[in-house]
Coordinates of C-alpha atoms and ligand atoms in Angstrom, one line a residue:
M1 CA 0.6 0.2 -0.1
Q2 CA 0.6 4.0 -0.4
V3 CA 1.4 5.9 2.1
S4 CA 1.0 10.0 1.1
N5 CA 4.0 12.2 1.9
A6 CA 2.0 14.0 4.5
E7 CA 1.0 10.8 7.2
V8 CA 5.1 10.2 6.4
A9 CA 5.3 13.1 7.7
A10 CA 3.0 12.4 11.1
E11 CA 4.3 9.4 11.7
L12 CA 8.5 10.8 11.6
D13 CA 6.5 13.4 14.1
K14 CA 5.6 10.8 16.0
I15 CA 9.1 9.4 16.1
A16 CA 10.4 12.8 17.5
D17 CA 7.8 13.1 19.7
L18 CA 8.3 10.2 21.3
L19 CA 11.8 10.4 22.1
D20 CA 11.4 13.5 22.6
V21 CA 9.2 12.7 25.3
E22 CA 12.1 9.9 26.5
A23 CA 14.9 12.2 26.8
A24 CA 16.2 10.9 23.8
N25 CA 19.6 12.1 21.9
R26 CA 18.7 16.0 20.6
F27 CA 20.5 15.3 17.9
R28 CA 18.8 11.7 17.0
V29 CA 15.1 14.1 17.5
R30 CA 16.0 16.7 15.0
A31 CA 16.8 14.5 12.5
Y32 CA 13.7 12.7 12.6
R33 CA 11.6 16.5 12.7
R34 CA 13.8 17.5 10.2
A35 CA 13.2 14.4 7.8
A36 CA 9.7 15.1 8.5
R37 CA 10.0 18.7 7.4
L38 CA 11.8 17.7 4.2
V39 CA 8.8 14.5 3.5
G40 CA 6.0 16.6 4.1
A41 CA 7.1 19.9 1.5
F42 CA 8.6 17.8 -0.7
G43 CA 7.1 17.7 -4.1
R44 CA 7.2 13.9 -5.5
S45 CA 5.3 10.8 -3.7
V46 CA 7.9 9.0 -1.6
A47 CA 6.5 5.9 -2.5
D48 CA 7.8 6.3 -5.4
M49 CA 11.7 7.1 -4.9
R50 CA 13.8 4.6 -4.1
D51 CA 16.5 4.0 -1.1
E52 CA 19.4 5.6 -3.0
E53 CA 16.9 9.0 -4.5
L54 CA 16.1 9.8 -0.5
D55 CA 19.5 8.4 0.2
E56 CA 20.8 11.4 -1.9
L57 CA 18.6 13.8 0.2
P58 CA 20.3 16.8 2.3
G59 CA 20.6 14.8 6.2
I60 CA 18.8 12.1 5.3
G61 CA 21.5 8.8 5.6
P62 CA 20.7 4.9 4.6
D63 CA 19.0 4.4 7.7
L64 CA 16.4 7.2 8.0
A65 CA 16.2 6.5 4.3
G66 CA 15.1 2.7 4.0
K67 CA 12.9 3.7 7.1
I68 CA 11.0 6.5 5.6
V69 CA 10.5 3.7 2.8
T70 CA 8.4 1.4 5.0
L71 CA 6.4 3.7 6.4
A72 CA 5.6 5.1 2.9
H73 CA 4.6 1.6 2.0
G74 CA 2.7 1.7 4.8
G75 CA 4.8 -0.9 6.8
H76 CA 6.0 -0.8 10.9
L77 CA 8.8 0.4 12.1
P78 CA 9.9 -1.8 14.9
L79 CA 11.4 1.2 16.6
L80 CA 7.7 2.9 16.7
D81 CA 6.4 0.0 18.1
E82 CA 9.1 -0.3 21.0
L83 CA 8.6 4.0 21.6
E84 CA 4.9 2.8 22.2
R85 CA 5.5 0.0 24.4
E86 CA 7.6 1.8 26.0
V87 CA 5.7 5.6 26.5
S88 CA 1.9 4.6 26.9
P89 CA -0.7 5.5 25.4
G90 CA -1.7 7.9 28.4
V91 CA 0.9 10.2 27.8
T92 CA 0.6 10.3 24.3
A93 CA -2.3 11.9 24.5
L94 CA -0.9 14.8 27.1
L95 CA 1.0 15.3 24.2
A96 CA -2.8 16.2 22.0
I97 CA -3.0 18.9 24.3
P98 CA -2.8 21.8 23.9
G99 CA 0.6 24.5 25.3
L100 CA 1.9 20.7 25.9
G101 CA 4.9 19.9 23.7
P102 CA 7.2 16.3 24.3
K103 CA 9.5 18.5 26.6
R104 CA 7.4 20.1 29.3
V105 CA 5.2 15.9 28.6
H106 CA 9.0 14.8 30.1
Q107 CA 8.7 17.1 32.8
L108 CA 5.8 16.2 33.8
H109 CA 6.4 13.0 34.3
E110 CA 9.8 13.5 35.9
A111 CA 8.6 15.7 38.1
L112 CA 5.0 14.5 39.6
G113 CA 4.9 11.4 37.5
I114 CA 2.0 12.5 35.4
D115 CA 1.1 10.2 32.5
T116 CA -2.6 9.9 32.2
V117 CA -5.0 12.9 30.8
A118 CA -6.8 11.3 34.5
R119 CA -3.6 12.6 36.0
L120 CA -3.3 15.6 34.7
T121 CA -6.6 16.9 35.3
E122 CA -6.0 15.5 39.0
A123 CA -2.6 17.5 39.1
A124 CA -4.1 20.6 37.4
N125 CA -6.8 20.6 39.7
A126 CA -4.9 20.2 42.7
G127 CA -2.9 23.6 41.8
K128 CA 0.5 21.2 41.5
L129 CA 1.3 22.4 37.8
H130 CA 2.2 26.4 37.8
D131 CA 5.2 25.6 40.1
I132 CA 7.1 23.5 37.5
P133 CA 9.5 25.5 36.6
G134 CA 8.3 26.6 33.3
F135 CA 5.2 26.2 33.7
G136 CA 3.7 29.1 35.3
R137 CA -0.1 30.4 35.9
G138 CA -1.1 31.1 32.6
L139 CA -0.3 27.6 31.3
E140 CA -1.4 26.1 34.3
T141 CA -5.1 28.2 33.0
K142 CA -4.1 27.4 29.5
I143 CA -3.8 23.6 30.2
M144 CA -6.6 23.7 32.8
R145 CA -9.8 24.9 30.2
A146 CA -8.3 22.1 27.0
L147 CA -9.2 19.6 29.6
A148 CA -12.6 20.9 30.9
S149 CA -13.4 21.4 27.5
G150 CA -13.5 17.5 27.0
A151 CA -11.8 17.8 23.4
V152 CA -8.9 15.3 25.2
A153 CA -9.7 11.6 24.9
Q154 CA -8.1 8.8 25.7
P155 CA -7.7 6.2 23.1
R156 CA -8.9 3.1 23.0
T157 CA -6.7 0.2 22.9
L158 CA -6.5 -2.5 19.9
L159 CA -7.5 -5.6 21.3
S160 CA -4.8 -7.5 19.6
K161 CA -2.8 -5.5 21.8
A162 CA -5.3 -5.9 24.6
E163 CA -5.5 -9.7 24.6
Q164 CA -0.8 -9.5 25.0
I165 CA -1.2 -7.6 28.0
A166 CA -4.8 -9.5 29.4
V167 CA -3.9 -12.7 29.1
P168 CA -0.5 -13.5 30.5
L169 CA -2.6 -11.2 33.3
L170 CA -5.1 -13.9 34.2
Q171 CA -2.8 -17.1 33.3
N172 CA -0.8 -15.3 36.6
L173 CA -3.9 -14.5 38.3
W174 CA -4.9 -18.3 38.1
Q175 CA -1.7 -18.8 39.7
A176 CA -3.1 -17.3 43.4
E177 CA -4.8 -20.2 45.8
G178 CA -8.6 -21.3 45.5
M179 CA -9.2 -20.2 42.2
K180 CA -12.5 -21.7 40.8
Q181 CA -13.6 -19.6 37.7
A182 CA -12.3 -16.8 35.9
E183 CA -12.9 -15.1 33.0
I184 CA -12.2 -12.1 30.6
A185 CA -15.0 -10.1 30.8
G186 CA -16.4 -6.0 28.9
S187 CA -15.9 -5.5 25.2
Y188 CA -13.1 -7.8 25.4
R189 CA -15.0 -10.7 26.1
R190 CA -17.7 -9.6 23.0
R191 CA -14.9 -9.1 20.6
R192 CA -15.3 -5.3 20.0
E193 CA -12.3 -3.7 17.8
T194 CA -11.1 -1.6 20.6
V195 CA -11.3 -1.9 24.0
G196 CA -11.9 1.1 26.7
D197 CA -10.6 -1.1 29.7
I198 CA -10.6 -4.8 30.7
D199 CA -12.8 -6.3 33.1
I200 CA -12.2 -9.4 34.7
V201 CA -14.4 -11.6 36.4
V202 CA -13.7 -14.1 39.7
A203 CA -14.9 -16.6 41.6
A204 CA -12.0 -18.2 44.4
A205 CA -12.1 -19.7 47.4
S206 CA -10.4 -16.6 48.8
N207 CA -10.8 -13.1 47.7
Q208 CA -7.9 -11.7 49.9
K209 CA -5.3 -14.3 47.7
V210 CA -6.9 -13.1 44.4
M211 CA -6.8 -9.4 45.0
Q212 CA -3.6 -10.2 46.3
R213 CA -2.3 -11.6 43.7
F214 CA -4.0 -9.2 41.2
T215 CA -2.6 -6.1 42.9
S216 CA 1.1 -7.1 43.2
Y217 CA 1.4 -7.9 39.2
E218 CA 4.6 -7.2 38.4
A219 CA 3.0 -4.7 35.5
V220 CA 0.9 -3.1 37.8
A221 CA 2.0 0.8 37.9
E222 CA -0.8 2.3 40.1
V223 CA -3.5 0.3 42.4
V224 CA -6.5 2.9 41.6
E225 CA -8.8 1.4 43.8
R226 CA -8.6 -2.1 46.1
G227 CA -11.5 -3.2 48.3
P228 CA -13.3 -6.5 49.4
T229 CA -15.0 -7.7 46.2
R230 CA -13.4 -5.2 43.6
A231 CA -9.8 -3.5 42.7
T232 CA -8.5 -1.2 40.0
V233 CA -5.3 -0.9 38.8
R234 CA -3.4 1.2 36.1
L235 CA -0.5 -0.8 34.2
R236 CA 2.5 1.2 33.2
N237 CA 1.3 1.2 29.9
G238 CA -2.1 2.9 31.1
L239 CA -4.6 0.1 29.9
Q240 CA -6.8 -0.4 33.3
V241 CA -8.3 -3.4 34.3
D242 CA -11.2 -3.8 36.8
L243 CA -11.5 -7.1 38.8
R244 CA -14.5 -8.7 40.3
V245 CA -14.8 -11.4 42.8
V246 CA -17.9 -12.9 43.5
P247 CA -19.2 -16.2 44.7
E248 CA -19.5 -19.5 42.8
E249 CA -23.3 -18.8 43.2
S250 CA -23.3 -15.8 40.9
Y251 CA -20.1 -15.8 38.8
G252 CA -22.5 -16.6 35.7
S253 CA -24.3 -13.5 36.4
A254 CA -21.8 -11.8 37.1
L255 CA -20.5 -13.0 33.9
C256 CA -22.9 -11.5 32.5
Y257 CA -23.3 -8.5 33.9
F258 CA -19.5 -7.7 33.9
T259 CA -19.5 -8.8 29.5
G260 CA -22.4 -6.6 28.9
S261 CA -22.7 -4.5 27.0
K262 CA -24.9 -2.1 29.0
A263 CA -27.7 -2.0 26.4
H264 CA -28.7 -5.8 26.5
N265 CA -28.1 -6.3 30.1
I266 CA -31.0 -4.2 31.0
K267 CA -32.9 -5.7 28.2
L268 CA -32.5 -9.3 30.0
R269 CA -33.1 -7.3 33.6
Q270 CA -36.4 -5.7 31.4
I271 CA -37.3 -9.4 30.6
A272 CA -36.6 -10.6 34.5
V273 CA -38.6 -7.7 35.6
E274 CA -41.4 -9.1 33.3
Q275 CA -41.6 -12.2 34.9
G276 CA -41.5 -11.4 38.4
L277 CA -37.4 -11.8 38.9
K278 CA -34.9 -9.5 39.9
L279 CA -31.6 -9.6 37.6
N280 CA -28.1 -8.6 38.7
E281 CA -24.8 -9.7 38.9
Y282 CA -25.4 -11.5 41.7
G283 CA -28.1 -13.4 40.3
L284 CA -31.3 -14.1 39.5
H285 CA -34.2 -13.8 42.1
K286 CA -37.8 -14.4 42.5
G287 CA -38.3 -13.2 45.9
V288 CA -35.2 -13.9 48.4
R289 CA -34.5 -17.0 46.7
Q290 CA -32.0 -16.7 44.0
I291 CA -33.5 -19.7 40.7
A292 CA -30.1 -18.8 38.2
G293 CA -27.0 -17.3 38.0
R294 CA -23.9 -19.7 38.6
T295 CA -23.6 -20.8 35.2
E296 CA -24.5 -18.3 32.1
E297 CA -26.2 -21.1 30.4
E298 CA -28.1 -21.6 33.3
L299 CA -28.7 -17.7 33.2
Y300 CA -30.3 -17.5 29.9
E301 CA -32.6 -20.4 29.9
R302 CA -34.6 -19.2 33.1
L303 CA -35.2 -16.2 30.8
G304 CA -36.4 -18.1 28.4
L305 CA -34.3 -17.3 25.9
R306 CA -30.8 -20.0 24.0
Y307 CA -27.7 -19.3 25.5
I308 CA -26.3 -15.8 23.7
P309 CA -22.8 -15.7 21.7
P310 CA -20.8 -12.8 23.9
E311 CA -20.0 -11.1 20.5
L312 CA -23.8 -11.1 20.0
R313 CA -24.7 -9.1 23.2
E314 CA -25.2 -5.4 21.7
D315 CA -28.8 -4.8 21.7
Q316 CA -29.1 -5.4 18.4
G317 CA -31.8 -7.4 17.5
E318 CA -30.3 -11.0 19.0
I319 CA -32.8 -11.1 22.0
N320 CA -35.5 -11.7 19.9
V321 CA -34.3 -13.8 18.2
A322 CA -32.6 -16.1 21.1
R323 CA -35.9 -16.6 22.4
E324 CA -37.4 -17.2 18.9
N325 CA -34.8 -20.0 19.1
R326 CA -33.4 -18.2 15.6
L327 CA -29.9 -17.8 16.4
P328 CA -27.1 -18.1 13.8
Q329 CA -25.0 -21.1 13.7
L330 CA -21.6 -18.1 13.8
V331 CA -18.9 -18.8 11.9
S332 CA -16.0 -20.2 13.4
V333 CA -11.7 -20.0 12.8
K334 CA -12.9 -24.3 12.5
D335 CA -15.0 -23.5 9.3
I336 CA -11.7 -21.5 7.4
W337 CA -10.2 -23.6 4.4
G338 CA -7.9 -20.8 3.0
D339 CA -6.4 -17.3 3.5
L340 CA -6.5 -16.0 0.1
H341 CA -4.9 -11.9 1.0
V342 CA -0.9 -13.5 0.9
H343 CA 1.7 -11.6 0.0
T344 CA 5.8 -13.7 -0.3
N345 CA 8.6 -12.0 -0.1
A346 CA 8.4 -11.3 -4.0
T347 CA 7.5 -7.9 -3.3
D348 CA 7.0 -6.3 0.5
G349 CA 6.6 -9.5 2.7
R350 CA 9.3 -11.6 4.6
A351 CA 9.0 -14.9 3.5
S352 CA 8.6 -17.1 0.7
M353 CA 5.6 -18.4 -1.1
R354 CA 6.8 -22.1 -0.3
E355 CA 6.9 -20.7 3.6
M356 CA 3.7 -19.4 3.4
A357 CA 2.8 -22.3 2.1
A358 CA 4.1 -24.8 4.2
A359 CA 2.7 -22.4 7.5
A360 CA -0.9 -22.5 5.8
R361 CA -0.6 -25.9 5.3
A362 CA 0.3 -26.4 8.9
R363 CA -2.4 -24.7 10.3
G364 CA -5.1 -27.0 8.1
Y365 CA -5.8 -25.0 5.6
G366 CA -6.3 -26.7 1.9
Y367 CA -4.9 -23.5 0.2
I368 CA -3.7 -20.5 0.3
A369 CA -3.8 -17.8 -2.6
I370 CA -0.6 -15.5 -3.3
T371 CA -1.5 -12.0 -3.8
D372 CA 1.6 -9.4 -3.9
H373 CA 1.2 -6.7 -5.0
S374 CA 1.5 -5.0 -8.5
R375 CA 3.6 -2.7 -10.0
R376 CA 2.6 1.2 -8.6
L377 CA 3.6 -0.2 -5.4
G378 CA 7.0 0.4 -6.7
M379 CA 8.4 0.4 -3.3
A380 CA 7.3 -2.6 -1.8
H381 CA 8.7 -4.2 -5.4
G382 CA 5.4 -4.8 -6.9
L383 CA 5.5 -6.5 -9.7
D384 CA 5.2 -5.5 -13.5
V385 CA 3.2 -8.6 -16.0
K386 CA 6.8 -10.5 -16.3
R387 CA 7.7 -11.2 -13.2
L388 CA 3.9 -12.2 -11.6
A389 CA 4.6 -14.1 -15.3
R390 CA 7.8 -15.5 -13.6
Q391 CA 6.1 -15.9 -10.8
M392 CA 2.9 -18.1 -11.7
E393 CA 5.2 -20.8 -13.5
E394 CA 6.6 -20.9 -9.8
I395 CA 3.2 -21.4 -8.4
D396 CA 2.8 -24.5 -10.6
R397 CA 6.2 -25.6 -10.1
L398 CA 4.8 -25.4 -6.6
N399 CA 1.6 -26.8 -6.7
D400 CA 3.0 -29.6 -8.6
S401 CA 5.5 -30.6 -5.9
L402 CA 2.1 -30.1 -3.0
N403 CA -0.5 -33.5 -2.8
G404 CA -3.6 -32.0 -1.2
F405 CA -2.6 -28.5 -0.9
T406 CA -3.4 -25.3 -3.7
V407 CA -1.9 -22.4 -3.5
L408 CA -3.7 -19.9 -6.1
K409 CA -2.0 -17.6 -8.5
A410 CA -4.0 -14.4 -7.5
I411 CA -2.7 -10.8 -7.0
E412 CA -3.7 -7.8 -5.2
V413 CA -3.9 -5.5 -8.3
D414 CA -4.1 -1.3 -7.5
I415 CA -6.9 0.8 -8.4
L416 CA -5.6 3.4 -10.1
E417 CA -7.3 6.9 -9.9
D418 CA -9.6 6.4 -12.7
G419 CA -10.6 3.0 -12.1
T420 CA -8.7 0.9 -13.9
L421 CA -6.0 -1.6 -13.1
D422 CA -2.9 -1.6 -12.9
L423 CA -2.0 -4.7 -14.9
P424 CA -3.8 -5.4 -17.7
D425 CA -6.5 -8.0 -18.5
T426 CA -4.3 -10.3 -20.4
I427 CA -2.4 -11.2 -17.3
L428 CA -4.7 -10.2 -14.9
S429 CA -7.0 -13.2 -16.3
K430 CA -5.1 -16.1 -16.5
L431 CA -5.4 -15.3 -13.0
D432 CA -7.3 -18.1 -10.3
L433 CA -7.9 -14.6 -8.2
V434 CA -7.6 -10.9 -8.8
I435 CA -7.7 -9.1 -5.1
G436 CA -8.1 -5.3 -5.8
A437 CA -7.3 -2.3 -3.3
I438 CA -6.7 1.3 -3.3
H439 CA -3.6 2.4 -2.1
S440 CA -3.8 5.8 -3.0
R441 CA -6.1 8.9 -3.5
F442 CA -7.5 8.7 0.3
D443 CA -9.3 12.2 -0.4
L444 CA -11.5 11.7 -3.9
P445 CA -15.3 12.8 -2.5
Q446 CA -17.7 9.9 -1.7
V447 CA -19.4 9.5 -4.9
K448 CA -15.9 9.9 -6.9
Q449 CA -14.2 7.3 -4.5
T450 CA -17.4 4.8 -4.6
E451 CA -17.1 5.5 -8.7
R452 CA -13.7 4.4 -9.1
I453 CA -14.6 1.4 -7.2
L454 CA -16.8 0.5 -9.2
R455 CA -15.5 0.7 -12.7
A456 CA -12.7 -1.6 -11.3
M457 CA -15.0 -4.3 -10.1
D458 CA -16.5 -3.9 -14.5
K459 CA -13.2 -5.4 -15.3
R460 CA -14.1 -9.1 -15.9
C461 CA -11.2 -10.8 -13.8
F462 CA -11.6 -8.2 -10.5
N463 CA -12.7 -10.9 -7.9
I464 CA -12.4 -9.1 -4.1
L465 CA -12.0 -5.8 -2.8
A466 CA -9.6 -6.0 -0.5
H467 CA -9.6 -3.3 2.8
P468 CA -12.0 -2.2 1.3
T469 CA -12.2 1.2 3.9
G470 CA -8.8 1.6 3.6
R471 CA -9.0 2.7 7.5
L472 CA -6.6 1.7 10.4
I473 CA -7.5 2.5 13.9
N474 CA -6.0 5.1 15.9
Q475 CA -4.5 5.9 12.8
R476 CA -6.4 6.3 10.0
P477 CA -9.7 7.3 9.0
A478 CA -11.5 5.4 6.4
Y479 CA -12.0 7.1 3.2
A480 CA -14.9 8.2 1.9
V481 CA -17.0 5.5 0.5
D482 CA -20.8 4.5 -0.1
M483 CA -20.3 1.0 1.1
E484 CA -24.5 0.1 0.3
R485 CA -23.5 1.2 -3.0
V486 CA -20.4 -0.5 -3.6
M487 CA -22.1 -4.2 -2.1
R488 CA -24.7 -4.1 -4.6
G489 CA -22.5 -3.6 -7.4
A490 CA -20.2 -6.3 -6.0
L491 CA -23.1 -8.6 -6.0
E492 CA -24.4 -7.8 -9.5
R493 CA -21.1 -8.2 -10.5
G494 CA -20.3 -11.4 -8.9
C495 CA -17.8 -9.9 -6.9
F496 CA -17.3 -10.1 -3.1
L497 CA -15.8 -8.1 -0.2
E498 CA -13.2 -8.9 1.8
L499 CA -12.5 -8.0 5.7
N500 CA -9.0 -8.0 6.4
A501 CA -8.1 -9.4 9.0
Q502 CA -4.8 -7.2 10.1
P503 CA -6.2 -6.4 14.0
E504 CA -5.4 -2.4 13.1
R505 CA -7.3 -2.9 9.7
L506 CA -10.6 -4.6 10.3
D507 CA -12.0 -3.7 7.7
L508 CA -15.1 -4.6 7.0
N509 CA -16.3 -3.8 10.1
D510 CA -19.5 -5.7 12.1
A511 CA -21.6 -3.3 11.3
H512 CA -21.0 -4.0 7.3
C513 CA -21.0 -6.9 7.7
R514 CA -24.5 -7.4 8.4
L515 CA -25.3 -4.9 5.3
A516 CA -23.5 -7.5 3.2
K517 CA -25.1 -10.6 5.3
S518 CA -28.7 -8.7 4.6
M519 CA -27.8 -8.6 1.0
G520 CA -26.9 -12.0 0.2
L521 CA -23.3 -10.2 -0.3
K522 CA -20.8 -13.5 0.7
L523 CA -17.2 -11.9 2.0
A524 CA -13.8 -13.2 2.1
I525 CA -11.7 -13.4 5.5
S526 CA -8.2 -12.6 4.9
T527 CA -5.0 -11.7 6.6
D528 CA -2.9 -9.9 4.4
A529 CA -0.2 -11.9 6.4
H530 CA 3.3 -10.1 5.3
A531 CA 4.9 -13.3 7.1
E532 CA 3.8 -16.7 7.9
P533 CA 2.8 -15.6 12.4
E534 CA 0.7 -13.4 10.7
L535 CA -2.1 -16.1 9.1
G536 CA -2.6 -16.3 13.4
F537 CA -4.3 -13.3 12.9
M538 CA -7.4 -15.0 11.4
R539 CA -9.1 -15.4 14.3
F540 CA -9.5 -11.2 14.4
G541 CA -11.5 -11.1 11.3
V542 CA -13.9 -13.9 12.1
D543 CA -14.0 -12.0 15.7
Q544 CA -15.5 -9.2 13.7
A545 CA -17.2 -11.3 11.4
R546 CA -19.0 -13.1 14.8
R547 CA -20.2 -9.7 15.6
G548 CA -21.6 -9.1 12.4
W549 CA -23.9 -12.0 12.5
L550 CA -21.8 -13.9 9.9
E551 CA -22.2 -18.0 9.6
A552 CA -20.2 -20.4 7.1
A553 CA -21.9 -20.2 4.6
D554 CA -21.8 -16.5 4.5
V555 CA -18.5 -16.2 4.6
L556 CA -16.4 -17.6 1.1
N557 CA -13.2 -19.2 1.9
T558 CA -14.8 -21.6 4.2
R559 CA -15.1 -24.4 1.4
P560 CA -12.5 -26.8 -0.5
V561 CA -10.9 -25.1 -3.2
N562 CA -13.3 -26.7 -6.1
E563 CA -16.6 -25.4 -4.6
L564 CA -14.6 -21.7 -4.6
L565 CA -13.7 -21.6 -7.6
S566 CA -16.6 -21.8 -8.8
L567 CA -18.5 -19.7 -6.9
L568 CA -15.5 -17.0 -8.1
R569 CA -16.3 -17.3 -11.3
R570 CA -17.9 -14.4 -12.8
Ligands
LIG1 P1 -15.3 -0.7 26.7 O1 -14.8 -1.1 28.1 O2 -15.4 1.2 26.8 O3 -14.3 -1.0 26.0 O4 -16.7 -1.3 27.3 P2 -16.9 -2.5 28.3 O5 -18.5 -2.8 27.3 O6 -16.5 -3.1 28.5 O7 -17.1 -1.5 29.3 P3 -17.4 -1.0 30.8 O8 -15.7 -2.1 30.7 O9 -17.3 0.1 31.4 O10 -18.1 -2.2 32.0 C1 -17.9 -3.7 31.3 C2 -19.4 -4.1 31.7 O11 -20.6 -3.5 32.8 C3 -20.1 -4.0 30.2 O12 -20.1 -4.1 28.9 C4 -21.8 -3.9 31.2 C5 -21.7 -3.6 32.3 N1 -22.1 -2.4 33.3 C6 -21.0 -1.5 33.4 N2 -22.2 -0.2 34.0 C7 -23.0 -0.5 34.1 C8 -24.5 -0.4 34.1 O13 -24.3 1.1 34.4 N3 -25.5 -0.5 33.7 C9 -25.4 -1.9 33.5 N4 -26.5 -2.4 33.4 N5 -24.7 -2.1 33.0 C10 -23.6 -2.1 33.4
LIG2 CA1 -13.9 -2.5 29.6
LIG3 CA1 -14.4 -1.3 32.8

């Protein structure tokens, strides 16, 4: 994918900010700032330039040139990942407050240990800011105004990141003496694409021992609140975790309550009331007698409902459907037969096609589609006709050596600004599968962007629209597009849309999935893997598909290769 100069510059500035917050070497910080300015003001798109050309620009050495290239093609910089791990999202949020630059954010941290907006608010309200050297009352007032305006929001955490943090935390908790049941609840369990905080529900023989283990966990920065049955901690990376310890006979109702959503809970409580019962986190009661609540299953059953999977608990009609025994059989990772969006080191991936195929096979798949970039993505070393033709021969040879596994010949072809494709039909029509994607001109007005996509789909060789909104969660908004028109257009032409399983993409989202399902349009769930482990992102895509009520039949890649190929035929 191709990233605009402005976006690359913003990333470079972010690195400079984070380095500055960490009080890194000022020459290093300055180098990133200078590079950001240069790239931002540069006449040509850096995505079209080679390393060596960038290297020649004033103040940009080979190392920085390499990083710019990576950013310009939508790649991740390990340095940025590392900085983001070290500097908490809370601190990053502070940078957005008017009057606070990286130097002052660093000072706030040094002087008062401030690393979240909440703590800053506290300190400002207590009049502690103006004493910090270089702050003064004027700045204190300015900051307080900005905070009061409510414009400063804490970013939500990606589900994949939350998982990396919550799973080890829960494992640690299980080692407390007397643990009986424990689960991560909240939006995490409902598999929302981002979470505000983590909620954990536990049943144990001794509350005391669980609380002790929880609050002394090594990643805890601060115990915000601790009582006999509940505690809240803030982890070093800024994420909050709420813990509730409940008696075993209340575990199911507590798990249900803290899984939410709030709207779903309210509906459940209404149903209880209609039956003359009382429902809360302690159980379902008739008068003073508890009649359910040890398990969630028993709770739903007693309310006259089928068990509702957490992903559906959003008060989007799931309760009526559960009452009428018409819940969907949600798609699961087990249903997935193959991955239809996979890159290799022929372009910007990190493994060979043989390695990617072996890794897919090890996951129990029957096929993968090799979808490297097309020539337009110069710096991703996109394929031209000749190289694609050579890759197709290589795939034939690889397939000859594989038994019971198919490597599909495919491409992720760029949809150019006018809706034409980046490679000629003559070669595209020889492929098993063509996925098309937008990697440039995200700024087109909605009508133009929509028509650009529909025009691309007019081509008989076009099969699947990849990452259909182009968004990156917390980083880049979706481009303007009439999704309903695109979906209808796909249906009419016999093409499909992709749900991209990269944790920061996850487009299509849950609502889009429901829209597609309502029209009878099938979706592909694909990982866009650039390395073997990324094939494992499939489950994040499946999570969103489940939130969108999709069943196996609604998903393209839940069937063996022959069925798949006949569905793809236009
Ligand atoms: P988040 O953390 O913003 O991603 O979203 P949730 O859904 O995890 O929300 P959170 O952490 O505030 O609360 C966890 C669950 O607890 C929520 O999904 C439902 C339940 N809950 C919280 N507050 C209320 C409330 O005022 N009424 C009801 N009925 N349930 C609540
Ligand atoms: Ca939560
Ligand atoms: Ca919470």
